[in-house]
PDB file of C-alpha atoms in Angstrom:
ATOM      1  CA  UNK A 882     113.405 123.876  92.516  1.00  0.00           C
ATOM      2  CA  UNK A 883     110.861 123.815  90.284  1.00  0.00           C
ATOM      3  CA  UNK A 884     109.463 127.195  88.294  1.00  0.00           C
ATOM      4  CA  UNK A 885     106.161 125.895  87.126  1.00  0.00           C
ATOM      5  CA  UNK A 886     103.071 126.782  88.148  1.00  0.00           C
ATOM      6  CA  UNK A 887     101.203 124.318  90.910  1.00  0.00           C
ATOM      7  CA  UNK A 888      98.725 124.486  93.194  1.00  0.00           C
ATOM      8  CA  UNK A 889      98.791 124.074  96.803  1.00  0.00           C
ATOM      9  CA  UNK A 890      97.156 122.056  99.309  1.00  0.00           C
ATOM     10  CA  UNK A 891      99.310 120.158 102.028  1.00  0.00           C
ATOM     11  CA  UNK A 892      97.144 117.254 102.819  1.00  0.00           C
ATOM     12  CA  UNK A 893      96.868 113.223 104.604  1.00  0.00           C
ATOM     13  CA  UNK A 894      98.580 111.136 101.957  1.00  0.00           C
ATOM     14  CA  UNK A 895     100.390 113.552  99.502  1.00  0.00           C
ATOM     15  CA  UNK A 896     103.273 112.830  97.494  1.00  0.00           C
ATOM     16  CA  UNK A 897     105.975 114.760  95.693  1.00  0.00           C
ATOM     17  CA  UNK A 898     105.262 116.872  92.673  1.00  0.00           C
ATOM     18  CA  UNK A 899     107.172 114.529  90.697  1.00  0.00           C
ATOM     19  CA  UNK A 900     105.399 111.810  90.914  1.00  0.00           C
ATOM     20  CA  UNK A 901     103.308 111.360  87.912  1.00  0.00           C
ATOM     21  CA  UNK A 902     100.277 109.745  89.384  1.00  0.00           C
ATOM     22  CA  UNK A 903      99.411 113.319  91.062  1.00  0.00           C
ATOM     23  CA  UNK A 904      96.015 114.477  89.247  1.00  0.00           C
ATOM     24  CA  UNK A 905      95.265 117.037  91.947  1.00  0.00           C
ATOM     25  CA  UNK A 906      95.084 118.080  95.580  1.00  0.00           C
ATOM     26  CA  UNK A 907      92.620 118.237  97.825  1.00  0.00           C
ATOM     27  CA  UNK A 908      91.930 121.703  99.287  1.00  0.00           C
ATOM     28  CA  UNK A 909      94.040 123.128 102.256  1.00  0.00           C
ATOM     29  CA  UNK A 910      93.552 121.667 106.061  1.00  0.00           C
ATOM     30  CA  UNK A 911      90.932 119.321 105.049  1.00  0.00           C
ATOM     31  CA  UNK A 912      90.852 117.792 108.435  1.00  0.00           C
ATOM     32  CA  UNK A 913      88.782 119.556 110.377  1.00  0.00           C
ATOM     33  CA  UNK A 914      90.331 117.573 114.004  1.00  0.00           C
ATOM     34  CA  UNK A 915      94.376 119.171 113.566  1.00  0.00           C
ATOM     35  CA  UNK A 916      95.606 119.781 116.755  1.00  0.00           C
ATOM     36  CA  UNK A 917      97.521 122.890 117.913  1.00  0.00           C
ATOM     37  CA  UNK A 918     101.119 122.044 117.855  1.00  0.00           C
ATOM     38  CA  UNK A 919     102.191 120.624 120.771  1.00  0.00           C
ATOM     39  CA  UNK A 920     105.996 121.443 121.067  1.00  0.00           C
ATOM     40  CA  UNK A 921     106.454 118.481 124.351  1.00  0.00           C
ATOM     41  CA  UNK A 922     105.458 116.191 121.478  1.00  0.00           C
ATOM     42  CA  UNK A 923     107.748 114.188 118.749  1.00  0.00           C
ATOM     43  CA  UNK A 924     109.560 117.030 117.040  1.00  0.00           C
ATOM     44  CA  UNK A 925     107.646 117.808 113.628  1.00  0.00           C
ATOM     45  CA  UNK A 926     109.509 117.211 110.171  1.00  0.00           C
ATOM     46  CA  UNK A 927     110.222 119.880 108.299  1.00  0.00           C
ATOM     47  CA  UNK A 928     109.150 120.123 104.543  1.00  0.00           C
ATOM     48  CA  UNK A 929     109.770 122.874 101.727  1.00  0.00           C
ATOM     49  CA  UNK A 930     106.847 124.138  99.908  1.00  0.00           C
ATOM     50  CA  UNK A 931     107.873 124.441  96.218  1.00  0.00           C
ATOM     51  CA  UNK A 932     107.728 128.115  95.649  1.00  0.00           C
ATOM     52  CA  UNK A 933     108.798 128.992  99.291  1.00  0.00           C
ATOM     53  CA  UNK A 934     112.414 130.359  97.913  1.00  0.00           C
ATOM     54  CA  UNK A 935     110.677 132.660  95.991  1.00  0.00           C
ATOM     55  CA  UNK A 936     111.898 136.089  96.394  1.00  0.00           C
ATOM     56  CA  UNK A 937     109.775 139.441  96.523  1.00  0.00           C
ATOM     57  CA  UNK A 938     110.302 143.038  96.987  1.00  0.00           C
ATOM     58  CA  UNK A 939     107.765 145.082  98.367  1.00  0.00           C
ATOM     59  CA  UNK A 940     108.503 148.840  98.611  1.00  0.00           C
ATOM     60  CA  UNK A 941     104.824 149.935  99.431  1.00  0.00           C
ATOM     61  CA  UNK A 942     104.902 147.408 102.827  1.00  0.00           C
ATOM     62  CA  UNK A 943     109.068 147.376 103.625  1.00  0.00           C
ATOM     63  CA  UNK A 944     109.377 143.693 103.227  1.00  0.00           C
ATOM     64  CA  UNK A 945     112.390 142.270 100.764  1.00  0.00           C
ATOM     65  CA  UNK A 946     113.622 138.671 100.972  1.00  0.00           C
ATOM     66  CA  UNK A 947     116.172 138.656  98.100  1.00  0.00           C
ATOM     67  CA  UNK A 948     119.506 138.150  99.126  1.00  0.00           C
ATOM     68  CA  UNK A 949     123.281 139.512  98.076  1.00  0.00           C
ATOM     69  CA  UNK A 950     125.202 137.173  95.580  1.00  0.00           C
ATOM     70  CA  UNK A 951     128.044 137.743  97.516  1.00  0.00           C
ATOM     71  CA  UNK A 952     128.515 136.105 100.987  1.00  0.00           C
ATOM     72  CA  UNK A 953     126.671 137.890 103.414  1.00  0.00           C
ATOM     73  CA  UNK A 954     127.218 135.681 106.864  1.00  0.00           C
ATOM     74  CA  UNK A 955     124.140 136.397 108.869  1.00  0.00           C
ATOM     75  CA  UNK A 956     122.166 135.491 106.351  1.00  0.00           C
ATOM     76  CA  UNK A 957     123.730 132.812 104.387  1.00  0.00           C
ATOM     77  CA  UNK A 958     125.055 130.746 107.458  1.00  0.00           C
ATOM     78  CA  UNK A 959     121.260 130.700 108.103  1.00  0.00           C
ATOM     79  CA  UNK A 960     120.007 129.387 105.145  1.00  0.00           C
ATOM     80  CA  UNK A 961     123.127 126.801 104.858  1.00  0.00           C
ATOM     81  CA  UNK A 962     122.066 125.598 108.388  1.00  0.00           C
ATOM     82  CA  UNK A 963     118.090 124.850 106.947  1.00  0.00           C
ATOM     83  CA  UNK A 964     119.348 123.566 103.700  1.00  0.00           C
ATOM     84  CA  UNK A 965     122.022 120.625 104.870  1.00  0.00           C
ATOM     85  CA  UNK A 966     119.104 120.009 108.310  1.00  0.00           C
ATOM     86  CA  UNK A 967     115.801 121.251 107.921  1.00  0.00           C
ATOM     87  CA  UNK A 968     115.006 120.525 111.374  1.00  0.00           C
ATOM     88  CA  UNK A 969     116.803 123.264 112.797  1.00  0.00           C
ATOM     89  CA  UNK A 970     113.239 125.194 111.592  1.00  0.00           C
ATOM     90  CA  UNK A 971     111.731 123.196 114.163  1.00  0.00           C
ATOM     91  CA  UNK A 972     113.256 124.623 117.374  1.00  0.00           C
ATOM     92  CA  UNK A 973     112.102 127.884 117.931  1.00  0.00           C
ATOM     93  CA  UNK A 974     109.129 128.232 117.040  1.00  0.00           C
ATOM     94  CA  UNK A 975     106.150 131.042 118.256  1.00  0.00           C
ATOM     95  CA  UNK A 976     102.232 130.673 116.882  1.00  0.00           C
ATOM     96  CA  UNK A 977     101.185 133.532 114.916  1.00  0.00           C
ATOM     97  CA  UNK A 978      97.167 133.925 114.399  1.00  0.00           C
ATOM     98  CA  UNK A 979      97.049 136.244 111.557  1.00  0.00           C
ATOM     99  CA  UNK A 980      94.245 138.490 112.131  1.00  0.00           C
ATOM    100  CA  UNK A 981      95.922 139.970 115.322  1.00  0.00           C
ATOM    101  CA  UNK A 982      96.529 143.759 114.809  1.00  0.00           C
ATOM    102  CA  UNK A 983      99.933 143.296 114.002  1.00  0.00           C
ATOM    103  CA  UNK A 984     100.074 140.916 111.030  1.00  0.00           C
ATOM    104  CA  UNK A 985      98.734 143.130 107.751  1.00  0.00           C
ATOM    105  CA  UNK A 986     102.191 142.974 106.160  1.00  0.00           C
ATOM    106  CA  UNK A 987     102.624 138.916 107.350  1.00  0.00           C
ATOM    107  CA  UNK A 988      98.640 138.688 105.513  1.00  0.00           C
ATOM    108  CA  UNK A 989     100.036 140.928 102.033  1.00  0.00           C
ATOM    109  CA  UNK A 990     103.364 138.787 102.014  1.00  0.00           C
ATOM    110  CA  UNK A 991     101.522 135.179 102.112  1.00  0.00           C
ATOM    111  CA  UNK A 992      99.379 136.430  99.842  1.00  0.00           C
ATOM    112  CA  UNK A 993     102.386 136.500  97.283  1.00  0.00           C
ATOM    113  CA  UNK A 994     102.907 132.816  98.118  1.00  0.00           C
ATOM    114  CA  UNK A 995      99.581 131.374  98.088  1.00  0.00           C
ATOM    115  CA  UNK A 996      95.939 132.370  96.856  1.00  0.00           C
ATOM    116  CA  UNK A 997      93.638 133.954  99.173  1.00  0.00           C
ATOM    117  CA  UNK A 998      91.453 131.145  99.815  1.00  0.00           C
ATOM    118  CA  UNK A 999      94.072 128.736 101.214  1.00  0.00           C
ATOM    119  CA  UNK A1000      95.427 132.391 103.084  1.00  0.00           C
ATOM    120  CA  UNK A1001      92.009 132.218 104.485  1.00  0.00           C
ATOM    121  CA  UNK A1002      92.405 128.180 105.829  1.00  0.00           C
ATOM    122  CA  UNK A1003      95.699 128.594 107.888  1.00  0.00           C
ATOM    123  CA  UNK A1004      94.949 130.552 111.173  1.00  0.00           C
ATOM    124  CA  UNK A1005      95.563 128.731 114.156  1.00  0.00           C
ATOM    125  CA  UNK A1006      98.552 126.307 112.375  1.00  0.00           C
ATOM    126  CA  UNK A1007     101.189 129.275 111.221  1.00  0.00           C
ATOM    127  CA  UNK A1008     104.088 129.898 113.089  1.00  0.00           C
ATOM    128  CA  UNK A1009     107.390 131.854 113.020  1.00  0.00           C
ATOM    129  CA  UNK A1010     110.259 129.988 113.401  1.00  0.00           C
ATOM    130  CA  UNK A1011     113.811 131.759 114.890  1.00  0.00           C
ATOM    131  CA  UNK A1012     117.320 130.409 113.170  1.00  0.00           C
ATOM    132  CA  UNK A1013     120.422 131.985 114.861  1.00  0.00           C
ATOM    133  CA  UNK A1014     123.946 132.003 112.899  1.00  0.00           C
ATOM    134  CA  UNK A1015     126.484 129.659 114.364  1.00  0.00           C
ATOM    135  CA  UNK A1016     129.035 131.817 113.450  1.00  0.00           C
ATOM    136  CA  UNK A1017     127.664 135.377 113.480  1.00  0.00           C
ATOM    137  CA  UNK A1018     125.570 135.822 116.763  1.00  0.00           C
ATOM    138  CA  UNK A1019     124.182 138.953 117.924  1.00  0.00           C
ATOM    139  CA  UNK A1020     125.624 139.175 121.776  1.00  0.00           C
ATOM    140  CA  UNK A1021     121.751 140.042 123.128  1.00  0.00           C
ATOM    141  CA  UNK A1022     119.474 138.461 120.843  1.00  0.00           C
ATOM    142  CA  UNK A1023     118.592 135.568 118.444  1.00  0.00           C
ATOM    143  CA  UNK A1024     119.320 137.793 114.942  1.00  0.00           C
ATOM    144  CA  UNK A1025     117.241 138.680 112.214  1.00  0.00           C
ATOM    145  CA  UNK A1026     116.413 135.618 110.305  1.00  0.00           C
ATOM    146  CA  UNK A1027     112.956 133.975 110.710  1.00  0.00           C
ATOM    147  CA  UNK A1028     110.903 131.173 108.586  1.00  0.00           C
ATOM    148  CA  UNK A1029     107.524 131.136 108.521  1.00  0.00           C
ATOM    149  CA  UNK A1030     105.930 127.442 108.500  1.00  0.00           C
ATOM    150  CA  UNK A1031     102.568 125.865 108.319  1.00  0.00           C
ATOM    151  CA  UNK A1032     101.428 122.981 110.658  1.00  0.00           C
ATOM    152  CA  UNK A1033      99.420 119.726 109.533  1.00  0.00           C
ATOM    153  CA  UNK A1034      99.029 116.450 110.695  1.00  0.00           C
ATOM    154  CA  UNK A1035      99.891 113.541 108.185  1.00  0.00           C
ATOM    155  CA  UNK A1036      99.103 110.050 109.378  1.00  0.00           C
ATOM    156  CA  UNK A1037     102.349 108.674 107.585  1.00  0.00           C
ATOM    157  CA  UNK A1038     104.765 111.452 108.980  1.00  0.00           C
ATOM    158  CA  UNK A1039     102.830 112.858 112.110  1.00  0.00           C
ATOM    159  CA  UNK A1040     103.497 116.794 113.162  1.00  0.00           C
ATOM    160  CA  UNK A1041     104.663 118.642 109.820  1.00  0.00           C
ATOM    161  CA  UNK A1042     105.814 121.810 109.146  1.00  0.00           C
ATOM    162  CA  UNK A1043     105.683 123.209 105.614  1.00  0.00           C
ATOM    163  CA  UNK A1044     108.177 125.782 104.460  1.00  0.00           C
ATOM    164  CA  UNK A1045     106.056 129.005 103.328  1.00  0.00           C
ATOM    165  CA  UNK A1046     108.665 131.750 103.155  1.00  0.00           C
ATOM    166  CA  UNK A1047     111.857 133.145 104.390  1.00  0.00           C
ATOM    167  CA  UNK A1048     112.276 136.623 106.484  1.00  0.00           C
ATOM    168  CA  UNK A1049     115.937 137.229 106.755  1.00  0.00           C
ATOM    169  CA  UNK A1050     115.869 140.264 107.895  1.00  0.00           C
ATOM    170  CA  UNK A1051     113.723 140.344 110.197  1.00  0.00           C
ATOM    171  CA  UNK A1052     110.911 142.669 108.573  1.00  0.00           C
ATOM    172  CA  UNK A1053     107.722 141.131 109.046  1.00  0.00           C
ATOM    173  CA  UNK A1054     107.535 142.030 112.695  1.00  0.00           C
ATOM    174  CA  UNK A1055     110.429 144.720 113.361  1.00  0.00           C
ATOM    175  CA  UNK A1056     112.377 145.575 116.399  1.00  0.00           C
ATOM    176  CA  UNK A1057     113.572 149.107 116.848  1.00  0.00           C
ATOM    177  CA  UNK A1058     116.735 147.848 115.005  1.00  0.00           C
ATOM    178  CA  UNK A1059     115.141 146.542 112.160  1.00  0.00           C
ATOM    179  CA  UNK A1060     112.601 149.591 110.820  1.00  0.00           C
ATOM    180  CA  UNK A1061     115.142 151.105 108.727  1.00  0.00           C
ATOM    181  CA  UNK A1062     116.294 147.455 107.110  1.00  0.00           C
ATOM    182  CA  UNK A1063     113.871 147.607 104.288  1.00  0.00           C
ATOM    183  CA  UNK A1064     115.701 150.948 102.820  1.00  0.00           C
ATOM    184  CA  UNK A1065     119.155 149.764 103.833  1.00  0.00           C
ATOM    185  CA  UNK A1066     119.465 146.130 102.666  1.00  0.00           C
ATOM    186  CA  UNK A1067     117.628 146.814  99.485  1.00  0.00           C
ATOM    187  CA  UNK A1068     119.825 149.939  98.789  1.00  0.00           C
ATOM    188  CA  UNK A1069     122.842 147.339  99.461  1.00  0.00           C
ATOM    189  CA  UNK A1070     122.000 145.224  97.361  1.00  0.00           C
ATOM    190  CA  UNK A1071     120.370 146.968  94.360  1.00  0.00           C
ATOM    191  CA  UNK A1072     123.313 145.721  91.978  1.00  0.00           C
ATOM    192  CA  UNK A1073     124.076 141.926  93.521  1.00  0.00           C
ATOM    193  CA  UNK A1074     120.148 140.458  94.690  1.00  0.00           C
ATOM    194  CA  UNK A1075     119.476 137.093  93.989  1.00  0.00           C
ATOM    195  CA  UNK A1076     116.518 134.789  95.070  1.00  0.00           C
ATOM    196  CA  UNK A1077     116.819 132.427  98.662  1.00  0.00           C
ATOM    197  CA  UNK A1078     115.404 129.779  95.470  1.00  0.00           C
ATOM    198  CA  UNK A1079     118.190 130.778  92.825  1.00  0.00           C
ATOM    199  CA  UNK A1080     121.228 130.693  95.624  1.00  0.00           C
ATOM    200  CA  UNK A1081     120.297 127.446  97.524  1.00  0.00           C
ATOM    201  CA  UNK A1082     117.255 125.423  96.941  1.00  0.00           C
ATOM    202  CA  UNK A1083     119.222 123.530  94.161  1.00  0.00           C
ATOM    203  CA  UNK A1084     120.665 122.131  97.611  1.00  0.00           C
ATOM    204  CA  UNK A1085     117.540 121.046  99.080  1.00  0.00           C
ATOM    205  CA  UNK A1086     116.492 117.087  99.550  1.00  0.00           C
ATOM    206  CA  UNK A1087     114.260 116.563  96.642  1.00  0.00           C
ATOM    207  CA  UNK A1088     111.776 114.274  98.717  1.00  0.00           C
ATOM    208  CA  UNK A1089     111.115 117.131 101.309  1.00  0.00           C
ATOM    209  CA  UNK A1090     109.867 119.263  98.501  1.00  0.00           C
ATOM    210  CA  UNK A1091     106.159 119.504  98.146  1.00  0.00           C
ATOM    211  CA  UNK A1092     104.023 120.907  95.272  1.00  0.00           C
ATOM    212  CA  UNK A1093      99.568 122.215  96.693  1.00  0.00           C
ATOM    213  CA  UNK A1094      96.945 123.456  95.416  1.00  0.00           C
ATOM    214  CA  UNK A1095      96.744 127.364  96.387  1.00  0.00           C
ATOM    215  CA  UNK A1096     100.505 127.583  95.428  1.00  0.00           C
ATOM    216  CA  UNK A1097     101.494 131.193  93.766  1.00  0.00           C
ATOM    217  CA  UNK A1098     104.693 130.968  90.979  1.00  0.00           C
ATOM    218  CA  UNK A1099     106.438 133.758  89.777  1.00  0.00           C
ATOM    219  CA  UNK A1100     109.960 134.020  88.086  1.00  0.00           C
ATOM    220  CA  UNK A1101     112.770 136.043  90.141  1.00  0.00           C
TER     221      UNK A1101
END
């Protein structure tokens, strides 16, 4: 994927970054008349923002979402899964309305990923998404690994859900089991991290890959 430096806006009518007859974006939900997702409807398709395989470590709030060079199962079967069929991102999904008591670390993490204006624009349309390995399943719960997506409404593709970042281990909202994965997975991997965008998103479709206004580049 990319490594320069857009800006975000997902928007009616957009095209890929690549296309040379982009001049700008408009700003972030636009319409005013988006619907709540309605998950009886069409299934929405699922798009990857251009920076959301970023990686960031973030001692002072416990959140990490590098991953180990090696194999790691849990993890990688996950991300193989939304790679070769993004849609798998769009079948468990739970709203998240980000000034709820619970979501200061979710608020400090997206505002790695986009500026704070467009942060400001997405209550009511973000939502955490569950993705289970196939191969490595917990025997009393879904796992660790959750995507967190932005709704909008396009009039050429319908329900969409945009790609903002990855939570493999589960750390945005812990369990009991996951408090102590901050410490552990980043002491695990202190000598073998890589970035979710520097492992697979080489892999990903190119024309599900969209560039915004808002959008937040660093280098991993």
């Amino acid at each position: 994927m990319s490594k320069n430096n857009p800006r975000f806006s997902p928007n009616l009518g957009i095209k890929p970054a690549n296309d040379l007859e982009i001049r700008s974006s408009p700003k972030l939900m636009q319409r005013k008349d988006i619907n709540p997702l309605n998950l009886h409807d069409d299934e929405p398709k699922v798009m990857f923002l251009s920076n959301c395989g970023m990686s960031v470590d973030l001692e002072k709030y416990h959140f990490i979402n590098y991953i180990y060079k090696m194999d790691y199962p849990a993890v990688d079967d996950c991300l193989k899964q939304i790679v070769s069929n993004p849609q798998k991102v769009a079948e468990k999904l739970q709203v998240i309305r980000i000034h709820q008591s619970n979501t200061d670390k979710l608020n400090v993490v997206l505002n790695e990923y986009m500026d704070k204006d467009t942060v400001s624009k997405i209550n009511e349309h973000l939502y955490e998404s569950k993705i289970t390995s196939q191969n490595f399943k917990p025997f009393f719960h879904d796992g660790a690994f959750r995507v967190f997506v932005i709704h909008d409404y396009l009039e050429d593709d319908g329900n969409v859900l945009y790609i903002v970042f990855y939570d493999p281990y589960h750390l945005i909202f812990p369990g009991r089991e996951e408090v102590k994965n901050y410490s552990s997975e980043k002491n695990a991997m202190s000598l073998s991290r890589i970035s979710i965008d520097d492992k697979y998103h080489s892999k990903v479709q190119e024309d599900l890959i969209r560039d915004f206004d808002g959008l937040i580049k660093k280098s991993n």
